[in-house]
Amino acid sequence: MTDASATQPNPSSQLRDIWNQFRTHKGALFGLITLGILILAVLIGPYLWVPEKLTVAEAIKLKNQGPSLRFPLGTDQLGRDMLSRMLLAGRVSLAVGLVAMVIAIVFGTFIGILAGYFRRLDGPLMRLTDMFLALPLIPLLLVMVMLFRDRIAGMIGPELGAFTLIVFAIGITSWMATARIVRGEVLTLKEREYVLAARSIGAKPNRIILRHILPNVVSPVMVAATLGVAEAIITESVLSFLGLGFPPDFPTWGRLLFDGLQYMQVYPERVVWPGLAISLTVLSVNYIGDGLRDALDPRIRGR
């Protein structure tokens, strides 16, 4: 009799096949290396590059300085070191992208599974998704920030309040694409033989969803998650660029762009560096998403 375990795929070999396919995508490999360098820079950089403590008079004398050995990226209009602010801003921007992505993925996956598995919920949930898709995203976010920013800041502080409000607002308005992707996958999966067999022996819907449906929608959800990080970073940058993001003393890449806008003609590097950081991050995440999409597709992986 054949050993049943011999017919089951080895998880380690599957991961190896996924990695082998992923690394053949040159853009994805470039994105992974670039994003890794950016993450290491914003996590370790502030400990390695500590800005000088200047008096008010010294800071005024050093404002709007160009790049030098003392200040590799120059100084801003208040004499602050731009390199240290870029590193601290990267922490906030990446954290916003990751946390907002988690909120959007969890909510979108939940809506998509309910809509795909339960027929009676499909219509109402998809109409809700269509309604959110029809809403203008940026004006809606601006209204949410203007209405609740001061109230939340008074409860938990300006920095934490702004972070909580922005990541929640971005996450709760970015789940629709994930919900549609997951719904389509669930509609196909619930007609598979193993799901029908589980249903025929009386398995409850929550057990079928957790044991058979959810593990099989991980691949498209992971791809949507990578793209969601890029979208969240861009959205936060837009809000900060419009002056409705984080407070001025709580830097993000978008906030640095907003602060450097009025000095752009005289000191163009003030907008080049944060713009370049945002572009590299978004480009890297998009390339990683493309590579994951190909690597997690067994039809492409088996070629």
PDB file of C-alpha atoms in Angstrom:
ATOM      1  CA  MET A   1       0.000   0.000   0.000  1.00  0.00           C
ATOM      2  CA  THR A   2       1.323   3.431  -0.907  1.00  0.00           C
ATOM      3  CA  ASP A   3       2.225   5.749   1.941  1.00  0.00           C
ATOM      4  CA  ALA A   4      -0.257   8.648   1.948  1.00  0.00           C
ATOM      5  CA  SER A   5       2.417  11.076   3.066  1.00  0.00           C
ATOM      6  CA  ALA A   6       4.464  10.297  -0.036  1.00  0.00           C
ATOM      7  CA  THR A   7       1.732  11.662  -2.279  1.00  0.00           C
ATOM      8  CA  GLN A   8       1.497  14.965  -0.425  1.00  0.00           C
ATOM      9  CA  PRO A   9       3.669  17.848  -1.617  1.00  0.00           C
ATOM     10  CA  ASN A  10       6.592  18.731   0.607  1.00  0.00           C
ATOM     11  CA  PRO A  11       6.110  22.269   2.013  1.00  0.00           C
ATOM     12  CA  SER A  12       9.855  22.940   1.914  1.00  0.00           C
ATOM     13  CA  SER A  13      10.050  21.946  -1.746  1.00  0.00           C
ATOM     14  CA  GLN A  14       7.058  24.185  -2.524  1.00  0.00           C
ATOM     15  CA  LEU A  15       8.763  27.134  -0.858  1.00  0.00           C
ATOM     16  CA  ARG A  16      11.935  26.346  -2.794  1.00  0.00           C
ATOM     17  CA  ASP A  17      10.000  26.268  -6.069  1.00  0.00           C
ATOM     18  CA  ILE A  18       8.326  29.593  -5.222  1.00  0.00           C
ATOM     19  CA  TRP A  19      11.691  31.191  -4.415  1.00  0.00           C
ATOM     20  CA  ASN A  20      13.294  29.786  -7.578  1.00  0.00           C
ATOM     21  CA  GLN A  21      10.497  31.251  -9.681  1.00  0.00           C
ATOM     22  CA  PHE A  22      10.575  34.554  -7.779  1.00  0.00           C
ATOM     23  CA  ARG A  23      14.292  35.104  -8.281  1.00  0.00           C
ATOM     24  CA  THR A  24      13.973  34.619 -12.047  1.00  0.00           C
ATOM     25  CA  HIS A  25      11.934  37.848 -12.084  1.00  0.00           C
ATOM     26  CA  LYS A  26      14.726  40.443 -12.229  1.00  0.00           C
ATOM     27  CA  GLY A  27      12.425  43.314 -11.382  1.00  0.00           C
ATOM     28  CA  ALA A  28      11.112  41.514  -8.290  1.00  0.00           C
ATOM     29  CA  LEU A  29      14.648  40.720  -7.143  1.00  0.00           C
ATOM     30  CA  PHE A  30      15.633  44.366  -7.636  1.00  0.00           C
ATOM     31  CA  GLY A  31      12.543  45.447  -5.694  1.00  0.00           C
ATOM     32  CA  LEU A  32      13.267  43.059  -2.832  1.00  0.00           C
ATOM     33  CA  ILE A  33      16.881  44.247  -2.503  1.00  0.00           C
ATOM     34  CA  THR A  34      15.937  47.927  -2.772  1.00  0.00           C
ATOM     35  CA  LEU A  35      13.097  47.640  -0.254  1.00  0.00           C
ATOM     36  CA  GLY A  36      15.349  45.700   2.117  1.00  0.00           C
ATOM     37  CA  ILE A  37      17.979  48.447   1.936  1.00  0.00           C
ATOM     38  CA  LEU A  38      15.337  51.128   2.582  1.00  0.00           C
ATOM     39  CA  ILE A  39      13.907  49.247   5.557  1.00  0.00           C
ATOM     40  CA  LEU A  40      17.351  48.681   7.079  1.00  0.00           C
ATOM     41  CA  ALA A  41      18.223  52.340   6.506  1.00  0.00           C
ATOM     42  CA  VAL A  42      15.140  53.708   8.292  1.00  0.00           C
ATOM     43  CA  LEU A  43      15.398  51.177  11.138  1.00  0.00           C
ATOM     44  CA  ILE A  44      19.136  51.369  11.835  1.00  0.00           C
ATOM     45  CA  GLY A  45      20.030  54.734  10.289  1.00  0.00           C
ATOM     46  CA  PRO A  46      18.700  56.996  13.088  1.00  0.00           C
ATOM     47  CA  TYR A  47      20.965  55.176  15.559  1.00  0.00           C
ATOM     48  CA  LEU A  48      24.017  55.512  13.325  1.00  0.00           C
ATOM     49  CA  TRP A  49      23.422  59.082  12.163  1.00  0.00           C
ATOM     50  CA  VAL A  50      22.501  61.200  15.177  1.00  0.00           C
ATOM     51  CA  PRO A  51      21.937  64.884  14.324  1.00  0.00           C
ATOM     52  CA  GLU A  52      23.919  67.539  16.116  1.00  0.00           C
ATOM     53  CA  LYS A  53      22.267  69.379  18.963  1.00  0.00           C
ATOM     54  CA  LEU A  54      22.271  73.013  17.902  1.00  0.00           C
ATOM     55  CA  THR A  55      21.232  76.166  19.668  1.00  0.00           C
ATOM     56  CA  VAL A  56      18.606  78.379  18.105  1.00  0.00           C
ATOM     57  CA  ALA A  57      21.242  80.827  16.886  1.00  0.00           C
ATOM     58  CA  GLU A  58      23.323  78.036  15.305  1.00  0.00           C
ATOM     59  CA  ALA A  59      20.261  76.516  13.637  1.00  0.00           C
ATOM     60  CA  ILE A  60      19.326  79.886  12.097  1.00  0.00           C
ATOM     61  CA  LYS A  61      22.835  80.270  10.680  1.00  0.00           C
ATOM     62  CA  LEU A  62      22.735  76.746   9.194  1.00  0.00           C
ATOM     63  CA  LYS A  63      19.279  76.887   7.604  1.00  0.00           C
ATOM     64  CA  ASN A  64      18.867  75.943   3.929  1.00  0.00           C
ATOM     65  CA  GLN A  65      22.418  74.631   3.611  1.00  0.00           C
ATOM     66  CA  GLY A  66      23.361  72.528   0.606  1.00  0.00           C
ATOM     67  CA  PRO A  67      24.789  68.996   0.792  1.00  0.00           C
ATOM     68  CA  SER A  68      28.139  68.763   2.582  1.00  0.00           C
ATOM     69  CA  LEU A  69      30.167  66.336   4.673  1.00  0.00           C
ATOM     70  CA  ARG A  70      28.550  67.732   7.807  1.00  0.00           C
ATOM     71  CA  PHE A  71      25.052  67.583   6.322  1.00  0.00           C
ATOM     72  CA  PRO A  72      25.022  65.023   3.453  1.00  0.00           C
ATOM     73  CA  LEU A  73      21.512  66.027   2.329  1.00  0.00           C
ATOM     74  CA  GLY A  74      21.674  69.638   3.493  1.00  0.00           C
ATOM     75  CA  THR A  75      19.449  71.370   6.040  1.00  0.00           C
ATOM     76  CA  ASP A  76      15.866  72.609   5.988  1.00  0.00           C
ATOM     77  CA  GLN A  77      14.412  76.045   6.626  1.00  0.00           C
ATOM     78  CA  LEU A  78      14.888  75.583  10.391  1.00  0.00           C
ATOM     79  CA  GLY A  79      18.473  74.345  10.200  1.00  0.00           C
ATOM     80  CA  ARG A  80      17.562  70.697  10.836  1.00  0.00           C
ATOM     81  CA  ASP A  81      19.618  67.903   9.280  1.00  0.00           C
ATOM     82  CA  MET A  82      17.712  66.575   6.264  1.00  0.00           C
ATOM     83  CA  LEU A  83      19.352  63.136   6.369  1.00  0.00           C
ATOM     84  CA  SER A  84      18.149  62.434   9.898  1.00  0.00           C
ATOM     85  CA  ARG A  85      14.677  63.729   9.038  1.00  0.00           C
ATOM     86  CA  MET A  86      14.577  61.544   5.913  1.00  0.00           C
ATOM     87  CA  LEU A  87      15.408  58.466   7.989  1.00  0.00           C
ATOM     88  CA  LEU A  88      12.807  59.260  10.656  1.00  0.00           C
ATOM     89  CA  ALA A  89      10.235  60.123   7.986  1.00  0.00           C
ATOM     90  CA  GLY A  90      10.838  56.774   6.304  1.00  0.00           C
ATOM     91  CA  ARG A  91       9.929  54.954   9.504  1.00  0.00           C
ATOM     92  CA  VAL A  92       6.579  56.698   9.662  1.00  0.00           C
ATOM     93  CA  SER A  93       5.778  56.345   5.951  1.00  0.00           C
ATOM     94  CA  LEU A  94       6.603  52.618   5.873  1.00  0.00           C
ATOM     95  CA  ALA A  95       4.699  52.027   9.120  1.00  0.00           C
ATOM     96  CA  VAL A  96       1.650  53.782   7.671  1.00  0.00           C
ATOM     97  CA  GLY A  97       1.848  51.629   4.536  1.00  0.00           C
ATOM     98  CA  LEU A  98       2.160  48.352   6.453  1.00  0.00           C
ATOM     99  CA  VAL A  99      -0.520  49.023   9.092  1.00  0.00           C
ATOM    100  CA  ALA A 100      -3.020  50.452   6.600  1.00  0.00           C
ATOM    101  CA  MET A 101      -2.380  47.463   4.318  1.00  0.00           C
ATOM    102  CA  VAL A 102      -3.110  45.025   7.172  1.00  0.00           C
ATOM    103  CA  ILE A 103      -6.410  46.788   7.921  1.00  0.00           C
ATOM    104  CA  ALA A 104      -7.438  46.774   4.249  1.00  0.00           C
ATOM    105  CA  ILE A 105      -6.420  43.132   3.696  1.00  0.00           C
ATOM    106  CA  VAL A 106      -8.189  41.823   6.813  1.00  0.00           C
ATOM    107  CA  PHE A 107     -11.384  43.740   6.075  1.00  0.00           C
ATOM    108  CA  GLY A 108     -11.331  42.980   2.347  1.00  0.00           C
ATOM    109  CA  THR A 109     -10.667  39.262   2.900  1.00  0.00           C
ATOM    110  CA  PHE A 110     -13.506  39.070   5.422  1.00  0.00           C
ATOM    111  CA  ILE A 111     -15.961  40.775   3.060  1.00  0.00           C
ATOM    112  CA  GLY A 112     -14.794  38.728   0.067  1.00  0.00           C
ATOM    113  CA  ILE A 113     -15.156  35.371   1.848  1.00  0.00           C
ATOM    114  CA  LEU A 114     -18.624  36.215   3.141  1.00  0.00           C
ATOM    115  CA  ALA A 115     -19.777  37.430  -0.274  1.00  0.00           C
ATOM    116  CA  GLY A 116     -18.321  34.460  -2.131  1.00  0.00           C
ATOM    117  CA  TYR A 117     -19.440  31.679   0.201  1.00  0.00           C
ATOM    118  CA  PHE A 118     -22.881  32.860   1.323  1.00  0.00           C
ATOM    119  CA  ARG A 119     -25.096  33.548  -1.668  1.00  0.00           C
ATOM    120  CA  ARG A 120     -27.612  35.620   0.293  1.00  0.00           C
ATOM    121  CA  LEU A 121     -24.855  38.033   1.367  1.00  0.00           C
ATOM    122  CA  ASP A 122     -23.268  38.337  -2.059  1.00  0.00           C
ATOM    123  CA  GLY A 123     -25.616  40.991  -3.432  1.00  0.00           C
ATOM    124  CA  PRO A 124     -25.624  43.384  -0.444  1.00  0.00           C
ATOM    125  CA  LEU A 125     -21.863  43.120   0.165  1.00  0.00           C
ATOM    126  CA  MET A 126     -20.975  43.644  -3.488  1.00  0.00           C
ATOM    127  CA  ARG A 127     -23.284  46.659  -3.680  1.00  0.00           C
ATOM    128  CA  LEU A 128     -21.505  48.007  -0.594  1.00  0.00           C
ATOM    129  CA  THR A 129     -18.188  47.419  -2.371  1.00  0.00           C
ATOM    130  CA  ASP A 130     -19.454  49.217  -5.476  1.00  0.00           C
ATOM    131  CA  MET A 131     -20.591  52.142  -3.323  1.00  0.00           C
ATOM    132  CA  PHE A 132     -17.117  52.499  -1.770  1.00  0.00           C
ATOM    133  CA  LEU A 133     -15.528  52.229  -5.217  1.00  0.00           C
ATOM    134  CA  ALA A 134     -17.742  55.065  -6.448  1.00  0.00           C
ATOM    135  CA  LEU A 135     -16.700  57.399  -3.624  1.00  0.00           C
ATOM    136  CA  PRO A 136     -13.933  59.908  -4.410  1.00  0.00           C
ATOM    137  CA  LEU A 137     -11.089  58.661  -2.215  1.00  0.00           C
ATOM    138  CA  ILE A 138      -9.006  61.794  -1.614  1.00  0.00           C
ATOM    139  CA  PRO A 139     -11.944  64.153  -0.828  1.00  0.00           C
ATOM    140  CA  LEU A 140     -13.391  61.500   1.501  1.00  0.00           C
ATOM    141  CA  LEU A 141     -10.075  61.155   3.336  1.00  0.00           C
ATOM    142  CA  LEU A 142      -9.740  64.925   3.601  1.00  0.00           C
ATOM    143  CA  VAL A 143     -13.209  65.179   5.164  1.00  0.00           C
ATOM    144  CA  MET A 144     -12.446  62.361   7.633  1.00  0.00           C
ATOM    145  CA  VAL A 145      -9.153  63.957   8.679  1.00  0.00           C
ATOM    146  CA  MET A 146     -10.669  67.416   9.090  1.00  0.00           C
ATOM    147  CA  LEU A 147     -13.635  66.116  11.103  1.00  0.00           C
ATOM    148  CA  PHE A 148     -11.860  63.756  13.495  1.00  0.00           C
ATOM    149  CA  ARG A 149      -8.221  64.921  13.709  1.00  0.00           C
ATOM    150  CA  ASP A 150      -8.611  67.331  16.615  1.00  0.00           C
ATOM    151  CA  ARG A 151     -10.991  65.038  18.504  1.00  0.00           C
ATOM    152  CA  ILE A 152      -8.689  62.010  18.325  1.00  0.00           C
ATOM    153  CA  ALA A 153      -5.602  64.151  19.005  1.00  0.00           C
ATOM    154  CA  GLY A 154      -7.220  65.370  22.222  1.00  0.00           C
ATOM    155  CA  MET A 155      -7.826  61.770  23.315  1.00  0.00           C
ATOM    156  CA  ILE A 156      -4.485  60.061  22.569  1.00  0.00           C
ATOM    157  CA  GLY A 157      -2.115  62.864  21.571  1.00  0.00           C
ATOM    158  CA  PRO A 158      -1.373  64.636  18.273  1.00  0.00           C
ATOM    159  CA  GLU A 159       1.235  62.197  16.902  1.00  0.00           C
ATOM    160  CA  LEU A 160      -0.465  58.924  17.848  1.00  0.00           C
ATOM    161  CA  GLY A 161      -3.856  60.407  17.032  1.00  0.00           C
ATOM    162  CA  ALA A 162      -2.752  61.445  13.550  1.00  0.00           C
ATOM    163  CA  PHE A 163      -1.158  58.047  12.935  1.00  0.00           C
ATOM    164  CA  THR A 164      -4.258  56.150  14.109  1.00  0.00           C
ATOM    165  CA  LEU A 165      -6.649  58.296  12.121  1.00  0.00           C
ATOM    166  CA  ILE A 166      -4.649  58.220   8.887  1.00  0.00           C
ATOM    167  CA  VAL A 167      -3.926  54.484   8.848  1.00  0.00           C
ATOM    168  CA  PHE A 168      -7.538  53.662   9.737  1.00  0.00           C
ATOM    169  CA  ALA A 169      -8.910  56.072   7.130  1.00  0.00           C
ATOM    170  CA  ILE A 170      -6.618  54.696   4.405  1.00  0.00           C
ATOM    171  CA  GLY A 171      -7.241  51.071   5.396  1.00  0.00           C
ATOM    172  CA  ILE A 172     -11.021  51.384   5.584  1.00  0.00           C
ATOM    173  CA  THR A 173     -11.168  52.981   2.125  1.00  0.00           C
ATOM    174  CA  SER A 174      -8.752  50.573   0.373  1.00  0.00           C
ATOM    175  CA  TRP A 175     -10.272  47.114   0.926  1.00  0.00           C
ATOM    176  CA  MET A 176     -12.496  46.925  -2.158  1.00  0.00           C
ATOM    177  CA  ALA A 177     -10.017  45.436  -4.642  1.00  0.00           C
ATOM    178  CA  THR A 178      -9.063  42.700  -2.161  1.00  0.00           C
ATOM    179  CA  ALA A 179     -12.717  41.891  -1.510  1.00  0.00           C
ATOM    180  CA  ARG A 180     -13.418  41.423  -5.216  1.00  0.00           C
ATOM    181  CA  ILE A 181     -10.337  39.249  -5.740  1.00  0.00           C
ATOM    182  CA  VAL A 182     -11.145  37.033  -2.751  1.00  0.00           C
ATOM    183  CA  ARG A 183     -14.810  36.746  -3.725  1.00  0.00           C
ATOM    184  CA  GLY A 184     -13.870  35.486  -7.179  1.00  0.00           C
ATOM    185  CA  GLU A 185     -11.498  32.903  -5.696  1.00  0.00           C
ATOM    186  CA  VAL A 186     -14.087  31.717  -3.169  1.00  0.00           C
ATOM    187  CA  LEU A 187     -16.762  31.300  -5.854  1.00  0.00           C
ATOM    188  CA  THR A 188     -14.416  28.884  -7.616  1.00  0.00           C
ATOM    189  CA  LEU A 189     -13.126  27.116  -4.503  1.00  0.00           C
ATOM    190  CA  LYS A 190     -16.516  26.350  -2.971  1.00  0.00           C
ATOM    191  CA  GLU A 191     -17.368  24.156  -5.985  1.00  0.00           C
ATOM    192  CA  ARG A 192     -14.210  22.044  -5.631  1.00  0.00           C
ATOM    193  CA  GLU A 193     -14.531  18.377  -4.712  1.00  0.00           C
ATOM    194  CA  TYR A 194     -12.942  18.651  -1.265  1.00  0.00           C
ATOM    195  CA  VAL A 195     -15.271  21.489  -0.263  1.00  0.00           C
ATOM    196  CA  LEU A 196     -18.323  19.620  -1.532  1.00  0.00           C
ATOM    197  CA  ALA A 197     -17.152  16.505   0.329  1.00  0.00           C
ATOM    198  CA  ALA A 198     -16.705  18.456   3.559  1.00  0.00           C
ATOM    199  CA  ARG A 199     -20.168  19.943   3.136  1.00  0.00           C
ATOM    200  CA  SER A 200     -21.703  16.515   2.446  1.00  0.00           C
ATOM    201  CA  ILE A 201     -20.446  15.093   5.760  1.00  0.00           C
ATOM    202  CA  GLY A 202     -22.000  17.964   7.677  1.00  0.00           C
ATOM    203  CA  ALA A 203     -19.009  20.249   8.243  1.00  0.00           C
ATOM    204  CA  LYS A 204     -20.057  23.680   9.464  1.00  0.00           C
ATOM    205  CA  PRO A 205     -19.456  26.712   7.209  1.00  0.00           C
ATOM    206  CA  ASN A 206     -16.937  28.294   9.593  1.00  0.00           C
ATOM    207  CA  ARG A 207     -14.862  25.082   9.619  1.00  0.00           C
ATOM    208  CA  ILE A 208     -14.978  24.810   5.826  1.00  0.00           C
ATOM    209  CA  ILE A 209     -13.909  28.442   5.475  1.00  0.00           C
ATOM    210  CA  LEU A 210     -11.043  28.144   7.950  1.00  0.00           C
ATOM    211  CA  ARG A 211      -9.762  24.727   6.825  1.00  0.00           C
ATOM    212  CA  HIS A 212     -10.379  24.742   3.060  1.00  0.00           C
ATOM    213  CA  ILE A 213     -11.250  28.218   1.751  1.00  0.00           C
ATOM    214  CA  LEU A 214      -8.959  30.608   3.629  1.00  0.00           C
ATOM    215  CA  PRO A 215      -5.647  28.726   3.046  1.00  0.00           C
ATOM    216  CA  ASN A 216      -6.322  28.680  -0.688  1.00  0.00           C
ATOM    217  CA  VAL A 217      -6.887  32.437  -1.003  1.00  0.00           C
ATOM    218  CA  VAL A 218      -3.576  33.327   0.660  1.00  0.00           C
ATOM    219  CA  SER A 219      -1.731  33.661  -2.670  1.00  0.00           C
ATOM    220  CA  PRO A 220      -3.932  36.384  -4.232  1.00  0.00           C
ATOM    221  CA  VAL A 221      -4.197  38.101  -0.848  1.00  0.00           C
ATOM    222  CA  MET A 222      -0.396  38.302  -0.578  1.00  0.00           C
ATOM    223  CA  VAL A 223      -0.170  39.892  -4.014  1.00  0.00           C
ATOM    224  CA  ALA A 224      -2.920  42.373  -3.109  1.00  0.00           C
ATOM    225  CA  ALA A 225      -1.096  43.127   0.151  1.00  0.00           C
ATOM    226  CA  THR A 226       2.113  44.175  -1.604  1.00  0.00           C
ATOM    227  CA  LEU A 227       0.197  46.485  -3.904  1.00  0.00           C
ATOM    228  CA  GLY A 228      -1.768  47.807  -0.912  1.00  0.00           C
ATOM    229  CA  VAL A 229       1.444  48.950   0.808  1.00  0.00           C
ATOM    230  CA  ALA A 230       2.381  51.058  -2.209  1.00  0.00           C
ATOM    231  CA  GLU A 231      -1.102  52.541  -2.457  1.00  0.00           C
ATOM    232  CA  ALA A 232      -1.175  53.416   1.247  1.00  0.00           C
ATOM    233  CA  ILE A 233       2.233  55.147   1.094  1.00  0.00           C
ATOM    234  CA  ILE A 234       1.134  57.231  -1.896  1.00  0.00           C
ATOM    235  CA  THR A 235      -2.166  58.151  -0.225  1.00  0.00           C
ATOM    236  CA  GLU A 236      -0.429  59.227   2.983  1.00  0.00           C
ATOM    237  CA  SER A 237       2.037  61.264   0.932  1.00  0.00           C
ATOM    238  CA  VAL A 238      -0.829  63.019  -0.829  1.00  0.00           C
ATOM    239  CA  LEU A 239      -2.498  63.868   2.494  1.00  0.00           C
ATOM    240  CA  SER A 240       0.764  65.180   3.951  1.00  0.00           C
ATOM    241  CA  PHE A 241       1.506  67.079   0.739  1.00  0.00           C
ATOM    242  CA  LEU A 242      -1.871  68.786   1.065  1.00  0.00           C
ATOM    243  CA  GLY A 243      -1.009  69.759   4.645  1.00  0.00           C
ATOM    244  CA  LEU A 244      -3.631  67.497   6.275  1.00  0.00           C
ATOM    245  CA  GLY A 245      -1.405  64.613   7.291  1.00  0.00           C
ATOM    246  CA  PHE A 246       0.900  64.455  10.278  1.00  0.00           C
ATOM    247  CA  PRO A 247       1.966  67.493  12.351  1.00  0.00           C
ATOM    248  CA  PRO A 248       4.966  69.489  11.031  1.00  0.00           C
ATOM    249  CA  ASP A 249       7.295  68.147  13.754  1.00  0.00           C
ATOM    250  CA  PHE A 250       6.319  64.526  12.931  1.00  0.00           C
ATOM    251  CA  PRO A 251       8.064  63.989   9.594  1.00  0.00           C
ATOM    252  CA  THR A 252       6.949  61.722   6.781  1.00  0.00           C
ATOM    253  CA  TRP A 253       8.218  61.699   3.217  1.00  0.00           C
ATOM    254  CA  GLY A 254       5.030  63.404   2.094  1.00  0.00           C
ATOM    255  CA  ARG A 255       5.397  66.045   4.791  1.00  0.00           C
ATOM    256  CA  LEU A 256       8.989  66.742   3.699  1.00  0.00           C
ATOM    257  CA  LEU A 257       7.711  67.224   0.148  1.00  0.00           C
ATOM    258  CA  PHE A 258       5.107  69.682   1.418  1.00  0.00           C
ATOM    259  CA  ASP A 259       7.689  71.598   3.485  1.00  0.00           C
ATOM    260  CA  GLY A 260      10.125  71.803   0.571  1.00  0.00           C
ATOM    261  CA  LEU A 261       7.563  72.870  -2.016  1.00  0.00           C
ATOM    262  CA  GLN A 262       7.983  76.609  -1.456  1.00  0.00           C
ATOM    263  CA  TYR A 263      11.791  76.249  -1.688  1.00  0.00           C
ATOM    264  CA  MET A 264      11.721  74.003  -4.749  1.00  0.00           C
ATOM    265  CA  GLN A 265      13.062  76.552  -7.251  1.00  0.00           C
ATOM    266  CA  VAL A 266      15.949  77.651  -5.026  1.00  0.00           C
ATOM    267  CA  TYR A 267      16.728  74.341  -3.299  1.00  0.00           C
ATOM    268  CA  PRO A 268      15.403  71.559  -5.573  1.00  0.00           C
ATOM    269  CA  GLU A 269      17.088  68.834  -3.507  1.00  0.00           C
ATOM    270  CA  ARG A 270      14.546  69.537  -0.759  1.00  0.00           C
ATOM    271  CA  VAL A 271      11.877  67.791  -2.851  1.00  0.00           C
ATOM    272  CA  VAL A 272      14.154  65.441  -4.826  1.00  0.00           C
ATOM    273  CA  TRP A 273      15.167  63.261  -1.869  1.00  0.00           C
ATOM    274  CA  PRO A 274      11.723  62.538  -0.382  1.00  0.00           C
ATOM    275  CA  GLY A 275      10.254  62.179  -3.864  1.00  0.00           C
ATOM    276  CA  LEU A 276      12.974  59.707  -4.792  1.00  0.00           C
ATOM    277  CA  ALA A 277      12.392  57.715  -1.594  1.00  0.00           C
ATOM    278  CA  ILE A 278       8.655  57.480  -2.260  1.00  0.00           C
ATOM    279  CA  SER A 279       9.227  56.498  -5.900  1.00  0.00           C
ATOM    280  CA  LEU A 280      11.780  53.799  -5.048  1.00  0.00           C
ATOM    281  CA  THR A 281       9.570  52.334  -2.322  1.00  0.00           C
ATOM    282  CA  VAL A 282       6.448  52.208  -4.484  1.00  0.00           C
ATOM    283  CA  LEU A 283       8.363  50.857  -7.487  1.00  0.00           C
ATOM    284  CA  SER A 284      10.035  48.174  -5.365  1.00  0.00           C
ATOM    285  CA  VAL A 285       6.757  47.045  -3.800  1.00  0.00           C
ATOM    286  CA  ASN A 286       5.050  46.878  -7.197  1.00  0.00           C
ATOM    287  CA  TYR A 287       7.885  44.772  -8.624  1.00  0.00           C
ATOM    288  CA  ILE A 288       7.708  42.456  -5.601  1.00  0.00           C
ATOM    289  CA  GLY A 289       3.971  42.093  -6.178  1.00  0.00           C
ATOM    290  CA  ASP A 290       4.542  41.152  -9.819  1.00  0.00           C
ATOM    291  CA  GLY A 291       7.143  38.581  -8.802  1.00  0.00           C
ATOM    292  CA  LEU A 292       4.893  37.077  -6.133  1.00  0.00           C
ATOM    293  CA  ARG A 293       2.006  36.850  -8.580  1.00  0.00           C
ATOM    294  CA  ASP A 294       4.135  34.790 -10.981  1.00  0.00           C
ATOM    295  CA  ALA A 295       5.824  32.720  -8.264  1.00  0.00           C
ATOM    296  CA  LEU A 296       2.572  31.773  -6.528  1.00  0.00           C
ATOM    297  CA  ASP A 297       0.849  30.772  -9.772  1.00  0.00           C
ATOM    298  CA  PRO A 298       1.456  27.001 -10.188  1.00  0.00           C
ATOM    299  CA  ARG A 299       0.791  27.234 -13.941  1.00  0.00           C
ATOM    300  CA  ILE A 300       3.725  29.627 -14.384  1.00  0.00           C
ATOM    301  CA  ARG A 301       5.876  27.923 -11.752  1.00  0.00           C
ATOM    302  CA  GLY A 302       5.569  24.571 -13.495  1.00  0.00           C
ATOM    303  CA  ARG A 303       6.913  25.784 -16.834  1.00  0.00           C
TER     304      ARG A 303
END
